[in-house]
Coordinates of C-alpha atoms in Angstrom, one line a residue:
Chain A
M1 CA 11.3 0.0 -34.7
I2 CA 9.2 -3.0 -34.1
E3 CA 12.3 -4.8 -32.9
G4 CA 12.8 -2.0 -30.4
L5 CA 9.3 -2.5 -29.0
L6 CA 9.7 -6.3 -28.9
V7 CA 12.9 -5.9 -26.9
S8 CA 11.1 -3.6 -24.5
L9 CA 8.3 -6.2 -24.2
F10 CA 10.8 -8.9 -23.4
V11 CA 12.3 -6.8 -20.7
F12 CA 8.9 -5.9 -19.3
V13 CA 7.7 -9.4 -19.0
L14 CA 10.9 -10.7 -17.5
A15 CA 11.0 -7.9 -15.0
V16 CA 7.4 -8.5 -13.9
L17 CA 8.3 -12.2 -13.3
L18 CA 11.5 -11.2 -11.5
G19 CA 9.4 -8.8 -9.4
F20 CA 6.9 -11.6 -8.4
E21 CA 9.9 -13.7 -7.4
V22 CA 11.7 -11.1 -5.3
I23 CA 8.6 -9.5 -3.7
S24 CA 6.8 -12.6 -2.7
K25 CA 9.6 -13.2 -0.3
V26 CA 9.0 -10.0 1.5
P27 CA 7.3 -10.8 4.9
P28 CA 4.0 -9.2 5.8
I29 CA 5.7 -7.3 8.7
L30 CA 7.5 -5.2 6.0
H31 CA 4.6 -4.7 3.6
T32 CA 4.1 -1.0 4.4
P33 CA 7.7 -0.1 3.8
L34 CA 7.6 -2.3 0.7
M35 CA 4.8 -0.2 -0.6
S36 CA 6.4 3.2 0.1
G37 CA 9.8 2.0 -1.0
S38 CA 8.6 0.5 -4.3
N39 CA 6.6 3.7 -4.7
A40 CA 9.8 5.7 -4.5
I41 CA 11.2 3.4 -7.2
S42 CA 8.3 4.1 -9.5
G43 CA 9.4 7.7 -9.2
I44 CA 12.1 6.6 -11.8
V45 CA 9.7 8.2 -14.2
L46 CA 11.7 11.3 -13.1
I47 CA 14.2 10.2 -15.8
G48 CA 11.5 10.3 -18.3
A49 CA 10.4 13.7 -17.1
L50 CA 14.0 15.0 -17.5
V51 CA 14.2 13.7 -21.0
V52 CA 10.9 15.4 -21.9
V53 CA 12.2 18.8 -20.6
V54 CA 15.5 18.5 -22.4
R55 CA 13.9 17.6 -25.7
S56 CA 11.2 20.2 -25.5
D57 CA 11.3 23.3 -27.7
S58 CA 8.0 24.8 -26.7
V59 CA 6.5 26.4 -23.6
I60 CA 3.8 23.7 -23.4
G61 CA 6.4 21.0 -23.6
D62 CA 8.5 22.8 -20.9
S63 CA 5.6 23.1 -18.6
L64 CA 4.5 19.5 -19.0
G65 CA 8.1 18.3 -18.4
I66 CA 8.8 20.6 -15.4
G67 CA 5.4 19.6 -13.8
A68 CA 6.4 15.9 -14.3
V69 CA 9.9 16.6 -12.8
A70 CA 8.3 18.2 -9.7
L71 CA 5.7 15.4 -9.1
A72 CA 8.3 12.6 -9.7
T73 CA 10.8 14.3 -7.4
I74 CA 8.2 14.5 -4.5
N75 CA 7.6 10.8 -5.1
V76 CA 11.3 9.9 -5.1
V77 CA 12.5 12.1 -2.2
G78 CA 9.5 11.6 -0.1
G79 CA 9.2 7.9 -0.8
F80 CA 12.8 6.9 0.1
M81 CA 12.9 9.2 3.1
V82 CA 9.6 8.0 4.7
T83 CA 10.6 4.4 4.0
D84 CA 13.9 5.0 5.8
R85 CA 12.0 6.6 8.7
M86 CA 9.8 3.6 9.0
L87 CA 12.5 1.0 8.7
Q88 CA 14.6 2.6 11.5
L89 CA 11.7 1.9 13.8
F90 CA 12.1 -1.9 13.4
R91 CA 14.3 -3.2 16.1
R92 CA 15.1 -6.6 17.3
G93 CA 14.3 -7.4 20.9
P94 CA 17.1 -7.7 23.6
D95 CA 16.7 -11.4 23.9
R96 CA 16.2 -13.9 21.1
P97 CA 12.7 -15.3 20.6
S98 CA 12.1 -18.4 22.6
Q99 CA 10.5 -20.6 20.0
Chain B
M1 CA 33.1 3.4 -25.4
T2 CA 30.5 6.0 -26.5
L3 CA 28.6 8.2 -24.0
I4 CA 25.3 6.4 -24.8
N5 CA 26.8 3.1 -23.7
V6 CA 28.1 4.6 -20.5
V7 CA 24.7 6.0 -19.8
N8 CA 22.9 2.7 -20.5
L9 CA 25.4 0.8 -18.3
A10 CA 24.7 3.3 -15.5
Y11 CA 20.9 2.6 -16.0
L12 CA 21.7 -1.1 -15.8
L13 CA 23.5 -0.6 -12.6
A14 CA 20.5 1.4 -11.2
A15 CA 18.1 -1.4 -12.1
V16 CA 20.4 -3.9 -10.4
L17 CA 20.5 -1.8 -7.3
F18 CA 16.7 -1.6 -7.3
I19 CA 16.3 -5.3 -7.6
I20 CA 18.9 -6.1 -4.9
G21 CA 17.4 -3.3 -2.7
L22 CA 14.0 -4.9 -2.9
K23 CA 15.5 -8.3 -2.2
R24 CA 17.0 -7.0 1.0
L25 CA 13.5 -6.0 2.1
S26 CA 12.9 -9.6 2.9
S27 CA 14.3 -9.2 6.4
P28 CA 13.9 -6.3 8.8
A29 CA 17.7 -6.6 9.6
T30 CA 18.7 -5.8 6.0
A31 CA 15.7 -3.7 4.9
R32 CA 17.2 -0.3 5.7
S33 CA 20.3 -0.8 3.7
G34 CA 18.1 -2.2 0.9
N35 CA 16.1 1.0 0.8
R36 CA 19.4 3.0 0.6
M37 CA 20.6 0.9 -2.3
G38 CA 17.4 1.8 -4.1
A39 CA 17.9 5.5 -3.4
T40 CA 21.5 5.2 -4.6
G41 CA 20.3 3.6 -7.8
M42 CA 17.9 6.5 -8.3
L43 CA 20.6 9.1 -7.7
I44 CA 22.9 7.4 -10.3
A45 CA 20.2 7.2 -12.9
V46 CA 19.3 10.9 -12.4
V47 CA 22.8 12.2 -12.5
V48 CA 23.7 10.2 -15.6
T49 CA 20.6 11.4 -17.4
L50 CA 21.5 15.0 -16.6
L51 CA 25.1 14.5 -17.8
D52 CA 24.1 12.7 -21.0
R53 CA 21.7 15.2 -22.6
E54 CA 23.3 18.4 -23.6
V55 CA 21.3 20.3 -21.0
L56 CA 21.6 23.9 -21.9
D57 CA 19.6 25.4 -19.1
Y58 CA 19.6 23.7 -15.7
T59 CA 17.6 26.4 -14.0
Q60 CA 14.2 25.1 -15.1
I61 CA 15.0 21.5 -14.1
A62 CA 16.5 22.7 -10.8
G63 CA 13.3 24.6 -10.1
G64 CA 11.2 21.4 -10.5
V65 CA 13.6 19.3 -8.5
I66 CA 14.0 21.8 -5.6
V67 CA 10.3 22.3 -5.2
G68 CA 9.7 18.5 -5.4
A69 CA 12.4 17.7 -3.0
I70 CA 11.3 20.2 -0.4
V71 CA 7.7 19.1 -0.6
G72 CA 8.7 15.4 -0.5
A73 CA 11.1 15.8 2.4
T74 CA 8.6 17.8 4.4
L75 CA 5.9 15.3 4.0
A76 CA 8.2 12.4 4.8
R77 CA 9.5 14.0 8.0
T78 CA 6.2 15.2 9.4
I79 CA 3.7 12.5 8.5
K80 CA 2.3 10.5 11.4
M81 CA 2.7 6.8 11.1
T82 CA -1.1 6.4 11.5
A83 CA -1.4 8.5 8.4
M84 CA 0.9 6.4 6.3
P85 CA -1.9 5.0 4.0
Q86 CA -2.9 8.6 3.0
M87 CA 0.8 9.4 2.3
V88 CA 1.2 6.3 0.1
A89 CA -2.1 7.1 -1.7
I90 CA -0.8 10.6 -2.5
F91 CA 2.6 9.3 -3.7
N92 CA 0.8 6.7 -5.9
G93 CA -1.2 9.6 -7.4
L94 CA 1.8 11.8 -8.0
G95 CA 3.7 8.9 -9.7
G96 CA 0.8 8.3 -12.0
G97 CA 0.4 12.0 -12.7
A98 CA 4.1 12.3 -13.6
S99 CA 3.8 9.4 -15.9
A100 CA 0.8 10.9 -17.6
L101 CA 2.6 14.2 -18.0
V102 CA 5.6 12.5 -19.6
A103 CA 3.4 10.7 -22.1
S104 CA 1.6 14.0 -22.8
G105 CA 4.9 15.8 -23.3
E106 CA 6.1 13.2 -25.8
F107 CA 2.8 13.4 -27.6
H108 CA 3.1 17.2 -27.8
K109 CA 6.6 17.0 -29.0
L110 CA 5.8 14.5 -31.8
T111 CA 2.6 16.2 -33.0
S112 CA 4.2 19.7 -33.1
D113 CA 7.2 18.3 -35.0
A114 CA 4.7 16.7 -37.4
A115 CA 6.8 13.6 -37.1
D116 CA 5.8 10.2 -38.3
V117 CA 4.4 8.5 -35.3
G118 CA 4.4 4.7 -35.6
T119 CA 1.5 2.7 -34.3
D120 CA 3.7 1.3 -31.5
V121 CA 4.7 4.7 -30.2
G122 CA 1.1 5.9 -30.5
V123 CA -0.3 3.0 -28.5
T124 CA 2.3 3.4 -25.7
I125 CA 1.6 7.2 -25.5
M126 CA -2.2 6.6 -25.2
L127 CA -1.7 3.8 -22.7
G128 CA 0.7 5.8 -20.6
T129 CA -1.6 8.8 -20.5
F130 CA -4.6 6.6 -19.7
I131 CA -3.1 4.6 -16.8
G132 CA -1.3 7.6 -15.4
A133 CA -4.4 9.8 -15.3
V134 CA -6.6 7.0 -13.8
T135 CA -4.0 6.4 -11.1
F136 CA -3.7 10.2 -10.4
S137 CA -7.4 10.9 -9.9
G138 CA -8.2 7.5 -8.3
S139 CA -5.4 8.0 -5.7
F140 CA -6.7 11.4 -4.7
I141 CA -10.1 10.0 -4.1
A142 CA -8.6 7.2 -2.0
F143 CA -6.7 9.8 -0.1
G144 CA -9.9 11.7 0.5
K145 CA -11.6 8.6 1.8
L146 CA -8.8 7.8 4.2
Q147 CA -8.6 11.3 5.4
D148 CA -12.4 11.4 5.8
I149 CA -12.8 14.3 3.3
V150 CA -14.7 12.0 0.9
T151 CA -17.4 9.7 2.3
G152 CA -15.9 6.4 3.4
R153 CA -19.2 4.6 2.8
A154 CA -19.5 2.1 0.0
I155 CA -21.8 3.6 -2.6
S156 CA -23.7 1.2 -4.8
S157 CA -25.1 3.2 -7.7
P158 CA -26.4 1.8 -10.9
I159 CA -25.5 5.1 -12.6
I160 CA -21.8 4.6 -11.8
K161 CA -22.0 1.0 -12.8
T162 CA -23.2 1.8 -16.3
L163 CA -21.0 5.0 -16.6
N164 CA -17.7 3.2 -15.9
P165 CA -17.8 0.8 -18.9
I166 CA -19.0 3.7 -21.1
L167 CA -16.0 5.9 -20.0
F168 CA -13.6 3.0 -20.5
L169 CA -14.9 2.3 -24.0
T170 CA -14.7 6.1 -24.8
A171 CA -11.1 6.3 -23.7
L172 CA -10.3 3.2 -25.8
G173 CA -12.1 4.7 -28.8
L174 CA -10.4 8.1 -28.5
G175 CA -7.0 6.5 -28.0
G176 CA -7.4 4.1 -30.9
F177 CA -8.7 6.9 -33.2
M178 CA -5.7 9.1 -32.4
V179 CA -3.2 6.2 -33.0
V180 CA -4.7 5.7 -36.4
L181 CA -4.7 9.5 -37.2
L182 CA -1.0 9.8 -36.1
A183 CA 0.0 6.7 -38.0
E184 CA -1.5 8.1 -41.2
G185 CA 0.5 11.2 -40.6
S186 CA -2.4 13.2 -42.0
A187 CA -3.4 14.9 -38.7
S188 CA -2.3 18.3 -37.7
M189 CA -1.7 19.2 -34.1
S190 CA -4.8 21.4 -33.8
E191 CA -6.9 18.4 -35.0
V192 CA -5.6 15.9 -32.5
M193 CA -5.1 18.1 -29.5
P194 CA -8.9 18.3 -28.5
L195 CA -9.1 14.5 -28.8
F196 CA -6.1 14.1 -26.6
L197 CA -7.5 16.5 -24.0
A198 CA -10.8 14.5 -24.1
L199 CA -8.8 11.3 -23.4
V200 CA -7.2 13.0 -20.4
V201 CA -10.6 14.2 -19.0
V202 CA -12.3 10.8 -19.6
S203 CA -9.4 9.0 -17.9
L204 CA -9.5 11.3 -14.9
A205 CA -13.2 10.9 -14.5
L206 CA -12.9 7.1 -14.7
G207 CA -10.3 7.1 -11.9
I208 CA -12.7 9.1 -9.7
L209 CA -15.7 6.9 -10.4
L210 CA -13.7 3.6 -10.0
V211 CA -12.6 4.5 -6.5
M212 CA -15.7 6.5 -5.3
P213 CA -18.0 3.5 -4.8
I214 CA -15.5 1.5 -2.7
G215 CA -16.0 1.5 1.0
G216 CA -13.4 2.6 3.6
A217 CA -12.9 -0.9 4.8
D218 CA -11.6 -1.9 1.4
M219 CA -9.1 0.8 1.1
P220 CA -6.1 -1.5 1.8
V221 CA -6.9 -3.3 -1.5
V222 CA -7.4 -0.1 -3.4
I223 CA -4.1 1.4 -2.3
A224 CA -2.3 -1.8 -3.2
L225 CA -4.0 -1.8 -6.6
L226 CA -3.2 1.9 -7.3
N227 CA 0.4 1.1 -6.2
S228 CA 0.5 -1.5 -9.0
Y229 CA -1.0 1.0 -11.5
S230 CA 1.6 3.7 -10.6
G231 CA 4.3 1.1 -11.5
L232 CA 2.6 0.2 -14.7
A233 CA 2.3 3.9 -15.6
A234 CA 6.0 4.3 -15.1
A235 CA 6.6 1.2 -17.3
A236 CA 4.3 2.7 -20.0
A237 CA 6.3 5.9 -19.9
G238 CA 9.4 3.7 -20.4
F239 CA 7.8 2.2 -23.5
V240 CA 7.0 5.7 -24.8
L241 CA 10.6 6.8 -24.4
D242 CA 12.1 3.4 -25.2
N243 CA 14.0 3.6 -21.8
M244 CA 14.8 0.2 -20.2
V245 CA 15.4 1.4 -16.7
L246 CA 11.9 2.9 -16.6
I247 CA 10.4 -0.3 -17.9
I248 CA 12.3 -2.5 -15.4
S249 CA 11.6 -0.4 -12.4
G250 CA 7.9 0.2 -13.4
S251 CA 7.3 -3.5 -13.8
L252 CA 8.9 -4.3 -10.5
V253 CA 6.5 -1.9 -8.8
G254 CA 3.6 -3.2 -10.8
A255 CA 4.4 -6.7 -9.7
S256 CA 4.8 -5.7 -6.1
G257 CA 1.4 -3.9 -6.0
F258 CA -0.3 -6.8 -7.7
I259 CA 1.1 -9.3 -5.1
L260 CA -0.1 -7.1 -2.3
T261 CA -3.5 -6.6 -3.9
R262 CA -3.8 -10.4 -4.1
I263 CA -2.7 -10.9 -0.4
M264 CA -5.2 -8.3 0.7
C265 CA -8.1 -9.8 -1.3
I266 CA -7.3 -13.3 0.1
A267 CA -7.2 -11.8 3.7
M268 CA -10.5 -10.2 3.2
N269 CA -12.1 -13.1 1.4
R270 CA -13.0 -11.0 -1.7
S271 CA -12.2 -11.2 -5.3
I272 CA -10.7 -8.0 -6.8
W273 CA -13.8 -7.9 -9.1
N274 CA -16.0 -7.9 -6.0
V275 CA -14.0 -5.1 -4.3
M276 CA -14.1 -2.9 -7.4
F277 CA -17.8 -3.4 -8.2
G278 CA -19.4 -5.1 -5.2
A279 CA -20.0 -2.3 -2.7
F280 CA -19.5 -4.6 0.2
G281 CA -20.4 -2.3 3.1
A282 CA -23.7 -1.5 1.5
Q283 CA -25.0 -5.1 1.4
A284 CA -23.8 -6.1 4.8
T285 CA -26.7 -7.7 6.7
G286 CA -27.7 -6.3 10.0
P287 CA -26.4 -7.6 13.3
D288 CA -29.7 -9.4 14.0
Q289 CA -28.9 -12.8 12.5
A290 CA -28.7 -15.6 15.0
G291 CA -29.7 -12.9 17.6
A292 CA -27.8 -12.1 20.7
E293 CA -30.7 -13.1 23.0
G294 CA -30.2 -16.0 25.3
R295 CA -26.4 -15.6 25.2
Q296 CA -24.7 -13.6 27.9
A297 CA -21.4 -11.9 27.5
Q298 CA -19.4 -12.0 30.7
S299 CA -17.6 -8.8 31.6
T300 CA -14.4 -8.5 33.6
T301 CA -12.4 -5.9 35.5
A302 CA -8.8 -4.8 35.5
E303 CA -8.2 -6.7 38.8
D304 CA -9.5 -10.0 37.6
S305 CA -7.8 -9.7 34.2
S306 CA -4.5 -8.7 35.7
I307 CA -4.4 -12.0 37.7
V308 CA -5.2 -14.1 34.6
L309 CA -2.4 -12.3 32.7
A310 CA 0.3 -12.2 35.4
Y311 CA 0.0 -15.9 36.1
A312 CA -0.2 -17.0 32.4
K313 CA 2.8 -18.7 30.8
S314 CA 2.0 -17.3 27.3
V315 CA 0.0 -14.4 26.1
I316 CA -0.8 -13.3 22.5
F317 CA -2.0 -9.8 21.8
V318 CA -4.3 -9.3 18.8
P319 CA -4.1 -5.7 17.9
G320 CA -6.5 -4.1 15.4
Y321 CA -7.0 -0.7 13.9
G322 CA -9.0 0.4 17.0
L323 CA -5.7 0.2 18.9
A324 CA -4.1 2.7 16.6
A325 CA -7.2 4.9 16.6
A326 CA -7.0 5.1 20.4
Q327 CA -3.3 5.8 20.1
A328 CA -2.7 2.9 22.5
Q329 CA 0.4 1.3 21.0
H330 CA 2.6 2.5 23.8
Q331 CA 0.3 1.1 26.4
V332 CA 0.4 -2.3 24.7
K333 CA 4.2 -2.1 24.7
E334 CA 4.2 -1.2 28.4
L335 CA 1.9 -4.1 29.3
A336 CA 3.9 -6.5 27.2
D337 CA 7.2 -5.4 28.8
L338 CA 5.7 -5.8 32.3
L339 CA 4.4 -9.3 31.5
Q340 CA 7.7 -10.3 30.1
S341 CA 9.5 -9.1 33.2
K342 CA 7.3 -11.5 35.1
G343 CA 8.4 -14.4 32.8
V344 CA 5.4 -14.5 30.5
E345 CA 6.0 -15.2 26.9
V346 CA 4.5 -12.3 24.9
R347 CA 3.8 -12.2 21.2
H348 CA 1.6 -10.1 18.9
A349 CA -0.5 -11.7 16.2
I350 CA -1.0 -9.5 13.2
H351 CA -3.8 -10.1 10.7
P352 CA -3.0 -9.0 7.2
V353 CA -5.8 -6.4 7.3
A354 CA -5.1 -5.3 10.9
G355 CA -4.3 -1.7 9.8
R356 CA -5.5 0.5 7.0
M357 CA -2.9 -0.7 4.5
P358 CA -0.8 -3.9 4.1
G359 CA 1.6 -4.2 7.0
H360 CA 0.4 -1.0 8.7
M361 CA 0.0 -2.5 12.2
N362 CA 3.6 -3.7 12.3
V363 CA 4.8 -0.2 11.6
L364 CA 2.6 1.2 14.4
L365 CA 3.9 -1.3 16.9
A366 CA 7.5 -0.9 15.8
E367 CA 7.0 2.9 16.4
A368 CA 6.0 2.0 19.9
D369 CA 9.3 0.1 20.2
V370 CA 7.8 -3.4 20.1
P371 CA 10.7 -5.5 18.8
Y372 CA 10.0 -7.1 15.5
D373 CA 10.7 -10.6 16.8
Q374 CA 7.5 -10.3 18.8
L375 CA 5.4 -9.5 15.7
F376 CA 4.0 -12.6 14.0
A377 CA 2.0 -12.9 10.8
M378 CA -1.2 -14.8 10.9
E379 CA 0.0 -18.0 9.3
D380 CA 3.0 -18.1 11.5
I381 CA 1.1 -17.9 14.8
N382 CA -2.3 -19.3 14.1
D383 CA -1.4 -22.9 15.2
D384 CA -0.1 -21.6 18.5
F385 CA -3.3 -20.3 19.9
D386 CA -4.2 -23.8 21.2
R387 CA -1.2 -23.8 23.4
T388 CA -1.7 -20.2 24.6
D389 CA -3.0 -19.3 28.0
V390 CA -4.5 -15.8 27.2
A391 CA -5.3 -14.0 24.0
V392 CA -5.9 -10.3 24.4
V393 CA -7.9 -8.7 21.6
V394 CA -7.5 -4.9 21.4
G395 CA -9.3 -2.9 18.9
A396 CA -9.9 -5.9 16.5
N397 CA -13.2 -7.6 15.8
D398 CA -14.0 -9.1 12.4
V399 CA -10.6 -10.7 12.1
T400 CA -11.4 -12.9 15.1
N401 CA -14.9 -13.8 14.2
P402 CA -15.4 -17.6 14.1
V403 CA -18.5 -17.1 11.9
S404 CA -16.1 -17.0 9.0
R405 CA -15.3 -20.6 9.7
D406 CA -18.7 -21.9 10.8
V407 CA -21.5 -20.1 9.0
P408 CA -21.5 -20.7 5.3
D409 CA -24.1 -18.0 4.5
S410 CA -22.3 -15.2 6.4
P411 CA -20.8 -12.5 4.2
I412 CA -17.4 -13.1 5.8
Y413 CA -17.5 -16.9 5.4
G414 CA -14.1 -18.2 4.3
M415 CA -12.2 -15.1 5.4
P416 CA -9.0 -16.3 7.2
I417 CA -9.2 -15.3 10.8
L418 CA -6.9 -15.5 13.8
N419 CA -7.7 -18.5 15.9
V420 CA -8.3 -16.5 19.1
D421 CA -11.2 -18.8 20.1
R422 CA -8.7 -21.6 20.5
A423 CA -6.8 -19.9 23.3
R424 CA -7.5 -21.1 26.9
N425 CA -8.7 -17.6 28.0
I426 CA -9.7 -14.7 25.9
I427 CA -9.8 -11.1 27.1
F428 CA -11.7 -8.8 24.6
I429 CA -11.0 -5.1 25.2
K430 CA -13.8 -3.2 23.5
R431 CA -16.1 -0.3 24.2
S432 CA -19.4 -2.2 23.6
L433 CA -20.8 -5.3 21.9
S434 CA -21.3 -3.4 18.7
P435 CA -20.4 -5.3 15.5
G436 CA -17.3 -4.3 13.4
F437 CA -16.9 -3.0 9.8
A438 CA -18.7 -5.9 8.3
G439 CA -21.7 -5.3 10.5
I440 CA -21.7 -8.9 11.7
D441 CA -22.3 -10.1 15.3
N442 CA -19.2 -11.8 16.8
P443 CA -20.1 -15.1 18.7
L444 CA -16.7 -14.9 20.3
F445 CA -18.2 -12.2 22.7
Y446 CA -20.4 -14.9 24.2
N447 CA -17.8 -17.7 24.3
P448 CA -17.6 -19.1 27.8
K449 CA -13.8 -18.6 27.7
T450 CA -14.2 -14.9 26.8
R451 CA -14.3 -12.1 29.3
M452 CA -15.3 -8.7 27.8
Y453 CA -13.4 -5.8 29.2
F454 CA -15.6 -2.8 28.3
A455 CA -13.4 0.3 28.0
D456 CA -11.4 2.5 25.7
A457 CA -8.3 0.6 24.6
R458 CA -5.9 3.0 26.0
R459 CA -7.7 3.4 29.3
A460 CA -8.1 -0.4 29.7
L461 CA -4.4 -1.1 29.0
T462 CA -3.2 1.6 31.4
D463 CA -5.5 0.2 34.2
L464 CA -4.2 -3.4 33.5
V465 CA -0.6 -2.2 33.8
N466 CA -1.4 -0.5 37.2
A467 CA -3.3 -3.5 38.4
I468 CA -0.5 -5.9 37.6
K469 CA 2.0 -3.6 39.3
E470 CA -0.1 -3.8 42.5
L471 CA -0.3 -7.6 42.5

């Protein structure tokens, strides 16, 4: 089991470093969509919520799981949709910038 | 190939889609497809999860999903772009809440099965519950402050300052104690459950008290930080369930929020420690230092300004939150278009804290149809002010204040500012000479190159457009 946790820790640390690398290249102009979009991605906890519901064999477990499913779904659906709505606002001008 | 391998490969695919999707956010041209890749990754992960487990009864899950989807979609469609910070604050909170519920669900399952709970699993459950609950309650306070339900003032209270470490240590103690009890396998559910509920309550209280003292002007930092927490909470839930896609996605978001927090702190010249515990607004010195006496601000009219603008070769607009508050984005766009049609080079200089969350002003201007190649980040445009004929400041103040360069004992000393004072002419649209958020007088008002245009932003811009048309 300790091996399992160690593997998880490796993945965690590497993913954080990868995140720094990828996200520091996002320009300030897109920081708001970045926040709402990454927020939608953190709604991945929906997977965890589904697992909890499926494994549950009690009313309390069911309620906790269903509650988590609902909250995470708001996060996922709302997050991706609002990000899309924002991103479609960004348009390039008719003529190229004269630097 | 067994089913479990297929599932994990699908999770891997989802994680790859998230990473490439985020990478495509590095340019406005590819960002939209990147967001869709992320959404596709999510869909794959969810579908595969539902297929994998022998789900006996979809109705319960469907109920949660349908309710969540309707609420999420309605919010996403109807929210105003000016209210985006509130929206992100709520979503952060919901993500944190979901993570806390997942950890609680797993805790309930393990204790009611009287299973052997290893120290590692115990620690991750406590951590997931703690981070999730703090994010949940903290985000709702942040929402309340942005929405003006909760006071936006910075509160500096010695009670909160002593209470916070006590709550933190209590949470740590409760969590640690439960981990030990669970590992010994001697605890029954009825014994541990009150302790667990206490941990939840303490964590929720800590979230409230951490955000409560922070002033409205610091909300961009707080939202970014809570964004980071919501990611870490998801990652913690991943540790609990030993699920890689949760860990990867959660840590990506954690990293993203952390980077934004740092950018905001640098832009505001504050350390994160200072934001969390400093109560900035409360200590701001009055506008009386250096005194305004003896210096005369020169005011201007639409007619005079219109001549300066129309015969300029280059103009930079400096929009601040006051612009959005006056709903004047469309007027700026109209004025910019008019000037461009007269051959003036028009650009917009966006300070990192120009809105109420990172990047907010860009979204507001994009909504008014300002093309993104006219939007420039501070570091990309700051050297160009020297060669610019006119800088027009609309609804911004502190981010143009040269005091931050020149006066070492000013509270905003060291804060990076837009070099508006280096432009050949400055038009400052503002209702009065009152100081900004930081409560500090702005010497730029009295600069011989500056003309103060005293009016509401929207009114002033409309009058300028009309005056230029009449030239």
